[in-house]
Coordinates of C-alpha atoms in Angstrom, one line a residue:
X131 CA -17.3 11.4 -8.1
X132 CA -17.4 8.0 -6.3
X133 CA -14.1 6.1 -5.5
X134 CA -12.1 4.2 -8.1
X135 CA -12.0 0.5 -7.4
X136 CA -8.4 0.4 -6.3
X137 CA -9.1 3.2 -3.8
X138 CA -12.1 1.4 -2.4
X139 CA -10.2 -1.7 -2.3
X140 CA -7.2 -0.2 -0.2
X141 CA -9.4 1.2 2.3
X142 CA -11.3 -2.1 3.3
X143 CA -7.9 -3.0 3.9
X144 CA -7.2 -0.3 6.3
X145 CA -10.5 -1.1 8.1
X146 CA -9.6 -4.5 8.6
X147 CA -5.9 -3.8 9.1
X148 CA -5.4 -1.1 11.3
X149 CA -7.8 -2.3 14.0
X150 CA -5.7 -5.1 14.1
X151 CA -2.4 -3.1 14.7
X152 CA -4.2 -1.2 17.2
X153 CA -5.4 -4.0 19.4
X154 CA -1.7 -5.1 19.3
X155 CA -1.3 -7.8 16.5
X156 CA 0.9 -5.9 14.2
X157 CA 1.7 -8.9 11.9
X158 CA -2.0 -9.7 11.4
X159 CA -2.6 -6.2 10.6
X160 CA 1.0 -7.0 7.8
X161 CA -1.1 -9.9 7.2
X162 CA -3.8 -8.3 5.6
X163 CA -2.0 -5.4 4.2
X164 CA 0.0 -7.6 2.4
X165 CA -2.9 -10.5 1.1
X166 CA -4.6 -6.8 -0.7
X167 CA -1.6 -5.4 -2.4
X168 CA -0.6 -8.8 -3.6
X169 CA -4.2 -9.2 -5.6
X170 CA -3.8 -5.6 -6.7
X171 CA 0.3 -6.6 -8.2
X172 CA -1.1 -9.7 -9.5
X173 CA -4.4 -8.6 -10.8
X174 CA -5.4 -5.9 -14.0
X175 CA -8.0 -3.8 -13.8
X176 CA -6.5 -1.6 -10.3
X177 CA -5.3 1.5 -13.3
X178 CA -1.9 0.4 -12.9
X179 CA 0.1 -1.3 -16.3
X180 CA 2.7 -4.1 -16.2
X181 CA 5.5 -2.1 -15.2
X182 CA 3.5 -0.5 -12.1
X183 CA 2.5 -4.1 -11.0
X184 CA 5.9 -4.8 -11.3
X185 CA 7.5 -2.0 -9.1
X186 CA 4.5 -2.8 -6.8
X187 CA 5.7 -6.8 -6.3
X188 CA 9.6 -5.5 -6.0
X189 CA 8.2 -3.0 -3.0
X190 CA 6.2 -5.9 -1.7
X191 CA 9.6 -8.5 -1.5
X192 CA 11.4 -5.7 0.1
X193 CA 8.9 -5.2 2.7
X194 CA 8.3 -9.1 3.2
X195 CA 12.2 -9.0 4.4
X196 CA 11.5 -6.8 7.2
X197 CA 12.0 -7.8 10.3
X198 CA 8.9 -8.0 12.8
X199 CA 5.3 -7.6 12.4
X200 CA 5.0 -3.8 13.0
X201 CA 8.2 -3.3 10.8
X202 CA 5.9 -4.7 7.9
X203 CA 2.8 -3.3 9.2
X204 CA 4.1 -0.4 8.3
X205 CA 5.9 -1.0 5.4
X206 CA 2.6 -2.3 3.9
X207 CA 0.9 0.8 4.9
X208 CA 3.6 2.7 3.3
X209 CA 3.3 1.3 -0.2
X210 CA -0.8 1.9 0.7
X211 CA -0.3 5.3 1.2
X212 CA 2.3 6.2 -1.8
X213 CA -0.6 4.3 -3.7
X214 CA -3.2 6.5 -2.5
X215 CA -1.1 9.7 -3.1
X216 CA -0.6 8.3 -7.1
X217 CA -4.3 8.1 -7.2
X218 CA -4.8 11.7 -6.2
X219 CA -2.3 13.1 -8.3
X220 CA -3.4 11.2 -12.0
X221 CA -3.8 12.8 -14.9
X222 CA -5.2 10.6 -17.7
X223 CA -3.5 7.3 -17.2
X224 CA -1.6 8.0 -14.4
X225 CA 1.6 6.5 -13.4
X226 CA 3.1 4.5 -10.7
X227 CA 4.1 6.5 -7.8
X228 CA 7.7 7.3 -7.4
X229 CA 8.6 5.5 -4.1
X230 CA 7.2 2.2 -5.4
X231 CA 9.0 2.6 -8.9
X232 CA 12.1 4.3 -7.3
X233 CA 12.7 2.6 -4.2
X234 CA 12.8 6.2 -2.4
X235 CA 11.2 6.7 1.4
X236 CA 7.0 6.2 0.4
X237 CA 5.9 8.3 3.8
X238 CA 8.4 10.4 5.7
X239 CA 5.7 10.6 8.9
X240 CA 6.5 14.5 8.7
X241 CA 2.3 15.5 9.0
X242 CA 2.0 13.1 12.4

């Protein structure tokens, strides 16, 4: 089954992004993180409705308000992964994934 657009999307982002972080420019790495899940809030056609796009931009501000460029590195990357774990776990339609709607932690770091 080949990727859905949004998933395809998000992981050009992580090739351009984390090489970034890893060379040791964390707020370029924010930089990018942040220019791809902005076009995915403000754009239809990612399989997310209004109210998804919505929680999306709310989790977006709150990261933008971090201090630091690492700090929002990985914020971004948080809200990429939670996005990534929605996709795996659709059924029909889907729905947004709980940390974004809910505000709860996105990525506890527990696997690393």
């Amino acid at each position: 089954m080949p990727a859905s657009p949004l998933r395809s999307f998000l992981e050009r982002a992580l090739e351009r992004g984390v090489p970034l972080f890893n060379d040791g420019d964390p707020a370029a790495c924010a930089a990018v993180y942040a220019t791809a899940l902005e076009a995915v809030a403000a754009s239809e056609g990612w399989g997310l409705d209004q109210d998804q796009r919505s929680n999306l931009t709310s989790a977006l501000r709150t990261v933008a308000d971090m201090p630091g460029g690492e700090e929002r590195a990985w914020g971004y990357r948080r809200i990429i992964d939670d996005l990534w774990r929605g996709m795996a776990s659709e059924s029909g339609g889907g729905s947004a994934p709980a940390s974004v709607s809910s505000g709860r932690t996105i990525f506890d770091f527990d696997d690393y």
